[in-house]
Coordinates of C-alpha atoms in Angstrom, one line a residue:
Chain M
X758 CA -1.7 11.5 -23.2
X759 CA -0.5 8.4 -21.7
X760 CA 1.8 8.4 -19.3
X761 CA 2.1 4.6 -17.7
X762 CA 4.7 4.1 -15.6
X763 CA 6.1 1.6 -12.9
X764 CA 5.3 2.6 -9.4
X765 CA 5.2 1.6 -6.3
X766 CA 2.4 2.0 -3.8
X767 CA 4.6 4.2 -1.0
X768 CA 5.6 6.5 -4.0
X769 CA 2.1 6.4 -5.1
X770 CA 1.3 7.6 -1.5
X771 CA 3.7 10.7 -1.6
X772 CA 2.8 11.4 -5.6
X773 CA -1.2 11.3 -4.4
X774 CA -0.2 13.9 -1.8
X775 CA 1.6 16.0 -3.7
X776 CA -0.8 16.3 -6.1
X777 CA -3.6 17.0 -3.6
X778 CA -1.3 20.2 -1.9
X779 CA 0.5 18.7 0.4
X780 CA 3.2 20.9 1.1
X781 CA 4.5 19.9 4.8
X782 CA 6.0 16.2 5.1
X783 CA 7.3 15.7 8.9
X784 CA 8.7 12.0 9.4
X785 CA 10.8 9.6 10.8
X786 CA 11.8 7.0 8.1
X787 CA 10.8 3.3 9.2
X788 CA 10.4 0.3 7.1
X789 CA 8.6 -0.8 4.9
X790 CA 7.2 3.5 4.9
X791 CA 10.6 4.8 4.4
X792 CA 10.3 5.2 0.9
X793 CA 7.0 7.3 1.3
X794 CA 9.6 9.9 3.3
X795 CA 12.2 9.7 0.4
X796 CA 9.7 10.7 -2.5
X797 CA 8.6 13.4 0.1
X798 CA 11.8 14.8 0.2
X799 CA 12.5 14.0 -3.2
X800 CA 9.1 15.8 -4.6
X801 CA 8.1 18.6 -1.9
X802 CA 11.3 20.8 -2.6
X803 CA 9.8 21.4 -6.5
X804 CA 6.8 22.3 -5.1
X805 CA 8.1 25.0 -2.6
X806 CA 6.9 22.4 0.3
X807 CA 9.3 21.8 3.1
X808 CA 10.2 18.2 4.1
X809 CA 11.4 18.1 7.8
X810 CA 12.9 14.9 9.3
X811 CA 12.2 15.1 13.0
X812 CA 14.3 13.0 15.5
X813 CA 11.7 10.6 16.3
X814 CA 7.8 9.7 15.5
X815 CA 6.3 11.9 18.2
X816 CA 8.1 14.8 17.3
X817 CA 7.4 14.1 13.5
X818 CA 3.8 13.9 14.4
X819 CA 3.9 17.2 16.3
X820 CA 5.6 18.9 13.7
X821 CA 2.7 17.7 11.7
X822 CA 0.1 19.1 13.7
X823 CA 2.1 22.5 13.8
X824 CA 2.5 22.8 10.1
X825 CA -1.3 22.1 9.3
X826 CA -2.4 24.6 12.4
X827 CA -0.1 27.2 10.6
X828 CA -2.7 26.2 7.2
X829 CA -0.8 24.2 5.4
X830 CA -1.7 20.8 4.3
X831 CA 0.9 18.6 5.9
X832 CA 1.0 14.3 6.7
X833 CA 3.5 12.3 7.8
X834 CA 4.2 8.2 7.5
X835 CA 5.0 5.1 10.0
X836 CA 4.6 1.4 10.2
X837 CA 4.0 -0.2 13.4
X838 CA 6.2 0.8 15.8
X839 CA 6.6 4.5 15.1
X840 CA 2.4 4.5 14.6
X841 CA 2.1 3.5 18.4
X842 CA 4.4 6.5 18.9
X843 CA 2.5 9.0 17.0
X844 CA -1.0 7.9 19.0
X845 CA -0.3 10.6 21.3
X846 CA -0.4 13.8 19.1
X847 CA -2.5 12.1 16.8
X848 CA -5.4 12.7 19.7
X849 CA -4.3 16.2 20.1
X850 CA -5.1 16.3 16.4
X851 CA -8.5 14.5 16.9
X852 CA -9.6 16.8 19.7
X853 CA -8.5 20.1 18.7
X854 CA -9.5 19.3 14.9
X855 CA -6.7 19.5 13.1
X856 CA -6.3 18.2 9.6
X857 CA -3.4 15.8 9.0
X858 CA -2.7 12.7 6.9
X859 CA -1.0 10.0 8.3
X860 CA 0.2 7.1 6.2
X861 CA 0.7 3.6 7.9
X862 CA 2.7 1.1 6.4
X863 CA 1.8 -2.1 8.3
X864 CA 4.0 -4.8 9.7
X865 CA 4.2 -8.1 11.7
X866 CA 3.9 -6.9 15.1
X867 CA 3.8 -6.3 18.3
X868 CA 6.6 -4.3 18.6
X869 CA 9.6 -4.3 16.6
X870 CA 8.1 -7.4 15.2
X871 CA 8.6 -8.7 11.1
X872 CA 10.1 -5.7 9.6
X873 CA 9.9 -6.6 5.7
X874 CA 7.1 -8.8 6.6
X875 CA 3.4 -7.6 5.6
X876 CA 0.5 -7.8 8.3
X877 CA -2.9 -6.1 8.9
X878 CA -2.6 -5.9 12.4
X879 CA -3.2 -2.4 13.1
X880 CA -7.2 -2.2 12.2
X881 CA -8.3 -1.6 15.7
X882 CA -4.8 0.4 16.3
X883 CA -6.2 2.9 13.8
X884 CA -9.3 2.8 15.3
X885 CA -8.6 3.3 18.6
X886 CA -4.9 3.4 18.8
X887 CA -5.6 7.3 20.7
X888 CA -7.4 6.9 23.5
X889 CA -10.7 8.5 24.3
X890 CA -13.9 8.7 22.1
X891 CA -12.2 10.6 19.2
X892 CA -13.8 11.1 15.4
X893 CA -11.2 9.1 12.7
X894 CA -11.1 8.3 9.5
X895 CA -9.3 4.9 8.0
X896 CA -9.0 4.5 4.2
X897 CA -7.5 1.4 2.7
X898 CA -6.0 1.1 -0.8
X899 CA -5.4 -2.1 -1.9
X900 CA -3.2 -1.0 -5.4
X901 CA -0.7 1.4 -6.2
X902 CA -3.2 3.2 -8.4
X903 CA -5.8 3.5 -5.1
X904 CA -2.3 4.7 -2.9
X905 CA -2.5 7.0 -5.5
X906 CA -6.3 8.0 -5.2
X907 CA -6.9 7.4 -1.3
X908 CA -4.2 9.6 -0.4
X909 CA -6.0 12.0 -2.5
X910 CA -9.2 11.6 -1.1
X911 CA -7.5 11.1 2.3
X912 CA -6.4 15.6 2.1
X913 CA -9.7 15.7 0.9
X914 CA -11.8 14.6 3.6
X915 CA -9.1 15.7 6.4
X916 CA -9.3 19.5 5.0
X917 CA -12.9 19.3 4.6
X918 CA -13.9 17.8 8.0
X919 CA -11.4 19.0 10.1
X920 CA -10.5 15.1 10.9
X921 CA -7.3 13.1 10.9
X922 CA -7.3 10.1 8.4
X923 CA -4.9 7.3 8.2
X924 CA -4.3 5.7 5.2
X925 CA -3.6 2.2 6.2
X926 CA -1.5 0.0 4.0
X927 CA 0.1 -2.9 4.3
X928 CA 3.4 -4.3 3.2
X929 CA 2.6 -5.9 0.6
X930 CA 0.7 -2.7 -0.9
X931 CA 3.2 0.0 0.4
X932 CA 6.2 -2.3 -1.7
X933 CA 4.2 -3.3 -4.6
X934 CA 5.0 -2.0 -7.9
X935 CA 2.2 -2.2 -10.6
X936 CA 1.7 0.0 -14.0
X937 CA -0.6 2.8 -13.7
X938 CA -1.4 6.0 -16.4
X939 CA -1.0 8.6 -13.7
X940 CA -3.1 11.2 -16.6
X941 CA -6.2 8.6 -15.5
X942 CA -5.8 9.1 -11.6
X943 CA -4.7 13.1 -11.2
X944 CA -7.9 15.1 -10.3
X945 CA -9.1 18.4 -11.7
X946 CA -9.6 19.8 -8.3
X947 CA -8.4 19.2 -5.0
X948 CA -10.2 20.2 -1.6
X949 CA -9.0 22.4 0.8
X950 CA -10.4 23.6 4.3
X951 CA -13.0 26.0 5.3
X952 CA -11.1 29.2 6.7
X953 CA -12.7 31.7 8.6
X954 CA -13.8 35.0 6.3
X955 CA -16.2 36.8 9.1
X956 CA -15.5 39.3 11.0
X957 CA -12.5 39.5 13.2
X958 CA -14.8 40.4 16.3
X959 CA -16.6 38.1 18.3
X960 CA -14.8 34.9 16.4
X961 CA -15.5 32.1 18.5
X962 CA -12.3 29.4 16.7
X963 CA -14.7 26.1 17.7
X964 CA -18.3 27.5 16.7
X965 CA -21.2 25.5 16.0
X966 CA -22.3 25.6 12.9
X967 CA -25.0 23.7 11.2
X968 CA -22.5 21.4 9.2
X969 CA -20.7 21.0 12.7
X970 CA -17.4 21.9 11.0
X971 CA -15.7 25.5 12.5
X972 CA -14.1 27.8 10.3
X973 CA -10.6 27.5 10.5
X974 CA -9.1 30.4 11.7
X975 CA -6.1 31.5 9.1
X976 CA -2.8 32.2 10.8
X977 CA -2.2 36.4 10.4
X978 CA -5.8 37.0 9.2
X979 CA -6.2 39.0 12.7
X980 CA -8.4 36.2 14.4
X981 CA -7.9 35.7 18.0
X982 CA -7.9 31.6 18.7
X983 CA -7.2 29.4 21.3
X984 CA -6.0 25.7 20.9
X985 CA -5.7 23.1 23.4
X986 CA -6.2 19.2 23.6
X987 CA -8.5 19.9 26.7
X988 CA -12.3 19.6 26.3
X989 CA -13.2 23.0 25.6
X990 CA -16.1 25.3 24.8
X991 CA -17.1 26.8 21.0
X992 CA -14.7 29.7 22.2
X993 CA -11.5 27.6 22.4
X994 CA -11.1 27.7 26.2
X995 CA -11.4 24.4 28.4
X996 CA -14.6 23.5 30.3
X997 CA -15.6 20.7 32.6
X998 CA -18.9 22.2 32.5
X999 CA -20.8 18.9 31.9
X1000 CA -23.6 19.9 29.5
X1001 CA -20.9 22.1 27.0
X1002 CA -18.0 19.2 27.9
X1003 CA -21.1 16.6 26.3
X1004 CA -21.9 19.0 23.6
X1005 CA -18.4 19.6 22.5
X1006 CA -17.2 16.2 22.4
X1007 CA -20.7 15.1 20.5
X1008 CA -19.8 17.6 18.2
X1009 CA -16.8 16.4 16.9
X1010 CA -17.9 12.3 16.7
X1011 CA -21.3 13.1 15.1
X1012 CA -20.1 15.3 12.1
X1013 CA -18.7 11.8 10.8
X1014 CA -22.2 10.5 11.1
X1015 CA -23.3 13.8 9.5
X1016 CA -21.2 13.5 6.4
X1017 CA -21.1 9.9 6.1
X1018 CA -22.0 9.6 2.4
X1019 CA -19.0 12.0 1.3
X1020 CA -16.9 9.6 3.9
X1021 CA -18.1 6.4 2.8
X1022 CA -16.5 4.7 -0.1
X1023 CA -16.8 1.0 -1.0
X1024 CA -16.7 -1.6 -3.8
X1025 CA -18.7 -4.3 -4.3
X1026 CA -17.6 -7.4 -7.2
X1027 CA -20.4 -9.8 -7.2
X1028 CA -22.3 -9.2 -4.2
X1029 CA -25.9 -9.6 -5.7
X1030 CA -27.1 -13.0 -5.4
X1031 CA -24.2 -14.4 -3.6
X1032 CA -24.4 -17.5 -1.5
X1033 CA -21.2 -15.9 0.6
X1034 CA -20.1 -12.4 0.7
X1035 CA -16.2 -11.8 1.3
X1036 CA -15.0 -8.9 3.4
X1037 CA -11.8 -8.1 2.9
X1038 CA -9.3 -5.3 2.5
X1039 CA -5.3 -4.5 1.5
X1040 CA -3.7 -7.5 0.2
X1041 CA -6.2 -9.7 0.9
X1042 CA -9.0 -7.9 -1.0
X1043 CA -7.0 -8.5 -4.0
X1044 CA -6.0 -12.3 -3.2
X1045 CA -10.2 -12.4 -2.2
X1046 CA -10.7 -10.9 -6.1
X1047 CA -8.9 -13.2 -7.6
X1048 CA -10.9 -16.0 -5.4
X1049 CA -14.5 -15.3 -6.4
X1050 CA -13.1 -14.8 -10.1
X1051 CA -11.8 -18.6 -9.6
X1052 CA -14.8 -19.5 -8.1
X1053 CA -17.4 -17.7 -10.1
X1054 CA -15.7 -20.2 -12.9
X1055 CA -16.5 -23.3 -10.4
X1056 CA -20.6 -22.1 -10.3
X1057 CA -19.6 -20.9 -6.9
X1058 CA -21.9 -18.0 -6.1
X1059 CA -19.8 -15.8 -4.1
X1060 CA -18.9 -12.0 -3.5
X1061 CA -16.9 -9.4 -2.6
X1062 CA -17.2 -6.2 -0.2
X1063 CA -14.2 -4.2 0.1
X1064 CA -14.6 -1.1 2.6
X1065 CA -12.3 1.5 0.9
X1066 CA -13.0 3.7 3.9
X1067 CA -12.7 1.0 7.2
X1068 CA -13.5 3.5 9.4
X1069 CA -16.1 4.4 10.4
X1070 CA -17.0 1.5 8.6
X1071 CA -19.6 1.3 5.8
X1072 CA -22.5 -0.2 8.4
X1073 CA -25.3 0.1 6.4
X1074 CA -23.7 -0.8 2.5
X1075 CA -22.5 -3.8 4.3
X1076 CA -25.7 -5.3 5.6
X1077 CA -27.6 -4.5 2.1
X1078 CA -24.9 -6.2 0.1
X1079 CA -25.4 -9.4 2.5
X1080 CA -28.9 -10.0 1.5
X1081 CA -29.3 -13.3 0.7
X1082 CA -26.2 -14.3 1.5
X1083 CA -25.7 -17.5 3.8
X1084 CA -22.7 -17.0 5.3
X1085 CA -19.4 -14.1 5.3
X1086 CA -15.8 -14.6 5.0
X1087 CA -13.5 -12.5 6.7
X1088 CA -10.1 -13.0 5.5
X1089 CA -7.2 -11.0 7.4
X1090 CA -3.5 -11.3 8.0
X1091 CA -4.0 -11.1 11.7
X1092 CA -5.4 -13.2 14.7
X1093 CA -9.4 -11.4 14.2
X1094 CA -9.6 -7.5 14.1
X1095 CA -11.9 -6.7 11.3
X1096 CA -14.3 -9.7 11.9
X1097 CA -15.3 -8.1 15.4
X1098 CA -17.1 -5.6 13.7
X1099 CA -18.6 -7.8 11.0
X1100 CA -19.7 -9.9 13.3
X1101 CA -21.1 -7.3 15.7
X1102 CA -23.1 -5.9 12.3
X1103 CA -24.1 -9.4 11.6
X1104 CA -25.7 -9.6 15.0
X1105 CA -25.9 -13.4 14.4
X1106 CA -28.1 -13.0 11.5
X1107 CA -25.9 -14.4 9.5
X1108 CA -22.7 -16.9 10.4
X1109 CA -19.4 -15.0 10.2
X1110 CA -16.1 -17.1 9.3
X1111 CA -12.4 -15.9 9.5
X1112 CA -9.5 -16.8 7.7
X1113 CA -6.5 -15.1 9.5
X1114 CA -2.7 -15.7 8.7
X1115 CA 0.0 -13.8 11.3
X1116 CA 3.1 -15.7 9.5
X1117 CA 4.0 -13.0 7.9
X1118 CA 3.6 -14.2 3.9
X1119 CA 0.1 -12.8 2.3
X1120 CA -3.3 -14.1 2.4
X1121 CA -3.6 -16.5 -1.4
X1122 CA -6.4 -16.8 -3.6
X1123 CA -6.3 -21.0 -3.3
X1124 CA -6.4 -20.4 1.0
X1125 CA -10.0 -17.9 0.7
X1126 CA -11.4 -20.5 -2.2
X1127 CA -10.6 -23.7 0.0
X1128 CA -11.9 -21.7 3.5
X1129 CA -15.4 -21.1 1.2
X1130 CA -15.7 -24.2 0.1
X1131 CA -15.1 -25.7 3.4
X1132 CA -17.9 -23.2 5.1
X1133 CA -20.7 -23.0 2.1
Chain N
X1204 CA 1.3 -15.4 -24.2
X1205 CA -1.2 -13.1 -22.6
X1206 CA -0.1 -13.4 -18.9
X1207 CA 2.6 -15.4 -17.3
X1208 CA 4.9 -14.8 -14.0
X1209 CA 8.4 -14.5 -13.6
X1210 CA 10.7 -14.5 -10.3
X1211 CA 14.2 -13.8 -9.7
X1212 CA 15.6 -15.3 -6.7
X1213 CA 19.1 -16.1 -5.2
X1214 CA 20.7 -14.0 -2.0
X1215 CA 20.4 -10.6 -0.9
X1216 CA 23.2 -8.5 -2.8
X1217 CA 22.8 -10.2 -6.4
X1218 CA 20.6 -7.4 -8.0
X1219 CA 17.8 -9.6 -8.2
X1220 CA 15.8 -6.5 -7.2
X1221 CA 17.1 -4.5 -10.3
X1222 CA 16.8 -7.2 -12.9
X1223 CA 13.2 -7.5 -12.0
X1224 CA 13.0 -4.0 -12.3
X1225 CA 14.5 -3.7 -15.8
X1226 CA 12.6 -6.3 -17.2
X1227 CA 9.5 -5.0 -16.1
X1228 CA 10.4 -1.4 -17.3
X1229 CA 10.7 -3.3 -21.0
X1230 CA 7.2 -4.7 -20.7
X1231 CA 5.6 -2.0 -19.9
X1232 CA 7.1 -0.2 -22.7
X1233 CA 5.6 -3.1 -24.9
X1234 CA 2.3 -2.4 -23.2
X1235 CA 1.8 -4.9 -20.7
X1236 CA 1.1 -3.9 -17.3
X1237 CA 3.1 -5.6 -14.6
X1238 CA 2.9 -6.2 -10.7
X1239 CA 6.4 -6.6 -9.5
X1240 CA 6.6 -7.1 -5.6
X1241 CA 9.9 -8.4 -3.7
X1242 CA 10.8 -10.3 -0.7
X1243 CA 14.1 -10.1 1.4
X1244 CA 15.4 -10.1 5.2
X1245 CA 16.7 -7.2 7.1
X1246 CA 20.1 -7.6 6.3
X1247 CA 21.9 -5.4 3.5
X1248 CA 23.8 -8.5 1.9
X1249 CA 22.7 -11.9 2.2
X1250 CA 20.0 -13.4 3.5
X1251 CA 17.3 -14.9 1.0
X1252 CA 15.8 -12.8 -2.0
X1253 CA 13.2 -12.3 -4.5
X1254 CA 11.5 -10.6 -7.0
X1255 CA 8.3 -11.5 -9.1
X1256 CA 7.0 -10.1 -11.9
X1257 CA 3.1 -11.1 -12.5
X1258 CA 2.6 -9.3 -15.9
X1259 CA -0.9 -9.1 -17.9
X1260 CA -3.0 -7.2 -20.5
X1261 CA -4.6 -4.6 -17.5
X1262 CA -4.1 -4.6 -13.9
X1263 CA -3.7 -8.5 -12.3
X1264 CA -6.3 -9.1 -10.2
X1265 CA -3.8 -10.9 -7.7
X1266 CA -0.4 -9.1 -7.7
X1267 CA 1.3 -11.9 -6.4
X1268 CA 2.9 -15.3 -8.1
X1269 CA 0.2 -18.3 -7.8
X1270 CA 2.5 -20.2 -10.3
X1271 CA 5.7 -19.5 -12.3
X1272 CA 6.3 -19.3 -15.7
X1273 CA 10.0 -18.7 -15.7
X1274 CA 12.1 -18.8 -12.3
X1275 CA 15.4 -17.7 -11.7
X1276 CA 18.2 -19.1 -9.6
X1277 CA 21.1 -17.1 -8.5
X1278 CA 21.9 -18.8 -5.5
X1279 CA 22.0 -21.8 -3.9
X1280 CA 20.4 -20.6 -0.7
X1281 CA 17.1 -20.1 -3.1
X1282 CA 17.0 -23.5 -4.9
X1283 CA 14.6 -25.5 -3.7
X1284 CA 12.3 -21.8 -2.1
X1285 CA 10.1 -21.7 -5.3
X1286 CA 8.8 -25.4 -6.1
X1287 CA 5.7 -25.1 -4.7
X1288 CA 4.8 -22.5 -7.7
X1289 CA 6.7 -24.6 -10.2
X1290 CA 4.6 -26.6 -12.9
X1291 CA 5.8 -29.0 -16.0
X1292 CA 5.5 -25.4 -18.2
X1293 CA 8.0 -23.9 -16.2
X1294 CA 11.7 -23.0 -16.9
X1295 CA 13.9 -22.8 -14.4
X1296 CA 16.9 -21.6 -15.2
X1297 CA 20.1 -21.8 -12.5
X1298 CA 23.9 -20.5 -12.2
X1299 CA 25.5 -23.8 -12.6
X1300 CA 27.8 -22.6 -10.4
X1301 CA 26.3 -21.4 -7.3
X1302 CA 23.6 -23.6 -7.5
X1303 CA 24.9 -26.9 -7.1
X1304 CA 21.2 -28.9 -6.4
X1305 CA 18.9 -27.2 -9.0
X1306 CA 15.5 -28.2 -8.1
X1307 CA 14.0 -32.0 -10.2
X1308 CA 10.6 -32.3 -11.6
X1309 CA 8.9 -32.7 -14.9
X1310 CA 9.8 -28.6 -16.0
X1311 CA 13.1 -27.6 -17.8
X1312 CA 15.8 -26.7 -16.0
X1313 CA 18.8 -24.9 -17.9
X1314 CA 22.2 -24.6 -16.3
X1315 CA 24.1 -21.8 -17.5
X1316 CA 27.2 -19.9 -15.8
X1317 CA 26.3 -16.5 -15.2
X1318 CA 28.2 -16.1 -12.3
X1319 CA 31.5 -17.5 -14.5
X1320 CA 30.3 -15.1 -17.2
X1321 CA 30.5 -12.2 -15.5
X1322 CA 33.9 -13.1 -13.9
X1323 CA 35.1 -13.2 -17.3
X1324 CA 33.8 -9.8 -17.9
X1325 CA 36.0 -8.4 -15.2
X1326 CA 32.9 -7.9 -12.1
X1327 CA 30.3 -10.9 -10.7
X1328 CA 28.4 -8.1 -9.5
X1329 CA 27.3 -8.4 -13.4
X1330 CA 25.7 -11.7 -13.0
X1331 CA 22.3 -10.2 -12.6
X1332 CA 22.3 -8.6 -16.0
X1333 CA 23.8 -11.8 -17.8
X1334 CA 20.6 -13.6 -16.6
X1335 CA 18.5 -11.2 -17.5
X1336 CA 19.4 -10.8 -20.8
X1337 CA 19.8 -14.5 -21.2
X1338 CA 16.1 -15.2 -19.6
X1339 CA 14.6 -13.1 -22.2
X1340 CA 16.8 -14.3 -25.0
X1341 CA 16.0 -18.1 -24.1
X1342 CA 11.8 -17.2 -23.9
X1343 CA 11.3 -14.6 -25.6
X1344 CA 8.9 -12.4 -23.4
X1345 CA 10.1 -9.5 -24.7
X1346 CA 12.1 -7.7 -27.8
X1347 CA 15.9 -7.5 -26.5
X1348 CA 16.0 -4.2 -28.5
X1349 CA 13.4 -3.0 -25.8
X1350 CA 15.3 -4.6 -22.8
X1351 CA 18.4 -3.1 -24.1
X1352 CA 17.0 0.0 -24.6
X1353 CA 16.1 0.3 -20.9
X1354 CA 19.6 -1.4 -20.1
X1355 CA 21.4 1.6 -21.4
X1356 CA 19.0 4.0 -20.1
X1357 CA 19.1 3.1 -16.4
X1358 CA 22.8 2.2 -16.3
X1359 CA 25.0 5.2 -14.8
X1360 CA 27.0 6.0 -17.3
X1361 CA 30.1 4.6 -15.1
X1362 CA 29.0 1.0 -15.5
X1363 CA 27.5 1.5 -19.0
X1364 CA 30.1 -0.7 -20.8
X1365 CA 30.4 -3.3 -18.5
X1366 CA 26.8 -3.6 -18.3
X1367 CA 25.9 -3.7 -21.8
X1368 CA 28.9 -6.3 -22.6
X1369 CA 26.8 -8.3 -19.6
X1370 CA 23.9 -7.8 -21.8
X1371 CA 25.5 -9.1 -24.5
X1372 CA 27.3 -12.0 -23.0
X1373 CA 23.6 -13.1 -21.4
X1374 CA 22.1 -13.1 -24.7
X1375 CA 24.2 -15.2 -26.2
X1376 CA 24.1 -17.9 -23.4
X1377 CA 19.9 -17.7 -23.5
X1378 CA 20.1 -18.2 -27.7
X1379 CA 22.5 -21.5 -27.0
X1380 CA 19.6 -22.5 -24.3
X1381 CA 16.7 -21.7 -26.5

């Protein structure tokens, strides 16, 4: 039956978590995410979920990483600001492999910055914003429909692999309301984590295993475990011991590259035989849409690629979709974040162009048609 | 008409937000599907405002207005923000009261008192709902059963009355401007 209604993407964001088993929201409301905390604390209550609102970001971020280490399937949401805040036991997540979802809202920045105002400033933030080589996971919805879905697939893969993944929106996005049949987007299933089921004795919390994911050890099931953001060994405790510090941290970065095909998710409109390949997400995916649609009706032979999952980014799906292709467009509402690692794929195979815009108003279909025209 | 884009503009405080949100409640329940996004400054009164609706048969590729169908003025502060998306199709329609320099070009411009209108009715916080009902009485973009429908089903029973006499009152302005 159909069931269209009017929603908006941050309530898509909460719905889509909510409907994966989320039942642990810890936040501090900040705009333009706040509304992502208010259906939390609207929705979690009917599912017997608790909604906690700590008194600031890094707190709300711990709490997080409490509630999923006690097995439950928890996320919190930020914008700028309180995402910078979070960085800290965001690693702690990233090291000792704890699932969470983190939802960020993005703003004009730095700082404080354009509160109401979109961006997509915060590419490499996500990337790197923790420091230390850590394993993440970036997916970016650009509807309310795919804030719906993402967040979905964002429990998904953070239950499944045992690694954070931000859902990075943008302003525009997070406050857009669009029509969706929310019968067409709810899954059958949902994912949850791999707990520990062997024997009590000998459980080592961090083992090796050969699809490099460790059994998660279930709060009261009797298993003795040890957690800490220090390097440590298959057993839980720390070690600067070189070769196991090596093997550890190895560990963790290459299960991405192990399970990159249940990671990677993009779309591609029009790629094959295109003169120019767009690369774009957010926002700007949609206003680069409605471009090669324009263009396509000009004779303009040009394409999109849209990296649902930024990071680690789809390498490989990328350079296929390129071939042929004389130039790419990297459209972005900041001063050149994605286009580093466009270009660094490109390798100067192929010329790589950006279009950025940091004045706060979103990227439009005429400014990506005029840039193409201008570089083709 | 198929597709076509709507805005509601004027100050922060107006209810711009709500109309927008009302209106595209209706279409929906017509069957279109709509993208409604909004604009406004970090203030909780004042400060410029907006709301577009860009509505379609299936989700818009581009969510957000590339050029306006129908625009609406509320406040002076907001009169001249949307020309760049206005065409000789358009129609503008502006509260001849707050908006003393409604914006010139080859599109229709209607000046209608809302603001006055709602006055009458006892509350300008009405003025929202005047326009509303009088945009889609003047255009026709959707059945006012459907709008007032949704009017009456989102209105806390508190402001029920005064809202539907708005209704009313709009409606009768947008048939004398149609």
């Amino acid at each position: 039956m159909a069931n269209r209604v009017n929603l908006q993407g941050n309530q898509a964001c909460a719905l889509g978590a909510i409907a994966a088993g989320c039942t642990f929201y810890g936040g501090y409301p900040i705009t333009p995410s706040s509304e992502v905390a208010e259906a939390m604390a609207r929705e979690l209550p009917k599912v017997g979920g608790t909604f906690i609102q700590m008194e600031d970001e890094i707190a709300s971020m711990g709490a997080v990483v409490g509630a999923s280490m006690g097995g439950v399937k928890a996320m919190t949401a930020t914008s700028g600001p309180g995402f910078s805040l979070k960085q800290e036991n965001l690693g702690y997540a990233c090291g000792a492999e704890i699932p969470c979802v983190i939802v960020n809202v993005m703003r004009g920045g730095p700082s404080t910055g354009m509160p109401t105002r979109p961006a997509q400033g915060d590419v490499m933030q996500a990337r790197w914003g923790t420091h230390g080589d850590h394993p993440i996971i970036v997916l970016t919805p650009a509807s309310v429909s795919e804030c719906y879905t993402e967040t979905i697939r964002a429990f998904d893969l953070t239950e499944q692999l045992r690694v954070p993944v931000i859902v990075l929106i943008d302003e525009v996005i997070g406050h857009l309301v669009e029509t969706v049949d929310l019968d067409d987007l709810t899954p059958q299933t949902t994912v949850s984590r791999k707990f520990a089921d062997t024997p009590v004795e000998g459980f080592e919390p961090y083992a090796v295993t050969e699809d490099m994911i460790p059994p998660f050890p279930r709060p009261g099931d009797g298993y003795r475990s040890h957690t800490t953001g220090l390097t440590h060994m298959p057993n839980g405790f720390p070690t600067q011991n070189p070769a196991k510090a090596e093997a550890a941290l190895t560990r963790t970065t290459d299960k991405l590259v192990l399970h990159k095909d249940l990671i990677e998710f993009c779309q591609l409109i029009e790629c094959a035989g295109a003169d120019l390949v767009i690369v774009a997400i957010g926002i700007s995916a949609r206003a680069a849409e409605q471009a090669v649609r324009d263009l396509r009706g000009q004779g303009v032979n040009v394409g999109l690629f849209r990296p649902l999952t930024l990071w680690p980014f789809p390498e490989t799906t990328l350079k296929a979709a390129v071939q042929g292709a004389k130039a790419v467009l990297v459209p972005e509402m900041n001063q050149g974040q994605m286009v580093l690692e466009v270009e660094r794929l490109m390798a100067g195979d192929l010329p790589v162009h950006a279009l950025n815009k940091i004045d706060g108003e979103a990227i439009t279909p005429s400014e990506i048609a005029a840039k193409v025209k201008e570089v083709l | 008409m198929d597709d076509f884009e709507v805005r509601f503009s004027g100050s922060g405080g107006q209810g711009l937000i709500l109309s927008a949100k009302f209106l595209s409640a209706a279409l929906v329940a017509e069957g279109f599907s709509v993208a409604q996004s909004q604009s406004y400054e970090p203030v909780s009164r004042g400060g410029l405002s907006r709301s577009d609706l860009v509505v379609s048969k299936g989700q818009a590729a581009f969510p957000l207005s590339r050029g306006l169908d129908y625009l609406l003025i509320l406040d002076g502060a907001a009169a001249q923000a949307s020309n760049d998306l206005l065409g000789k199709d358009s129609l503008v329609m502006v509260d001849s009261e707050l908006v003393p320099e409604p914006p010139k070009g080859a599109f229709r411009v209607l000046n209608l008192p809302f603001a006055e209108t709602a006055r009458k009715l006892g509350n300008k916080r009405v003025a929202n709902i005047v326009a509303l009902s009088a945009l889609v009485a003047c255009s026709g973009i959707c059945k006012l059963e459907t709008l007032e429908q949704i009017v009456r089903g989102k209105t806390p029973p508190k402001f029920a009355t005064l809202n539907l006499e708005a209704f009313e009152a709009g409606c009768a302005l947008g048939v004398q401007g149609a």
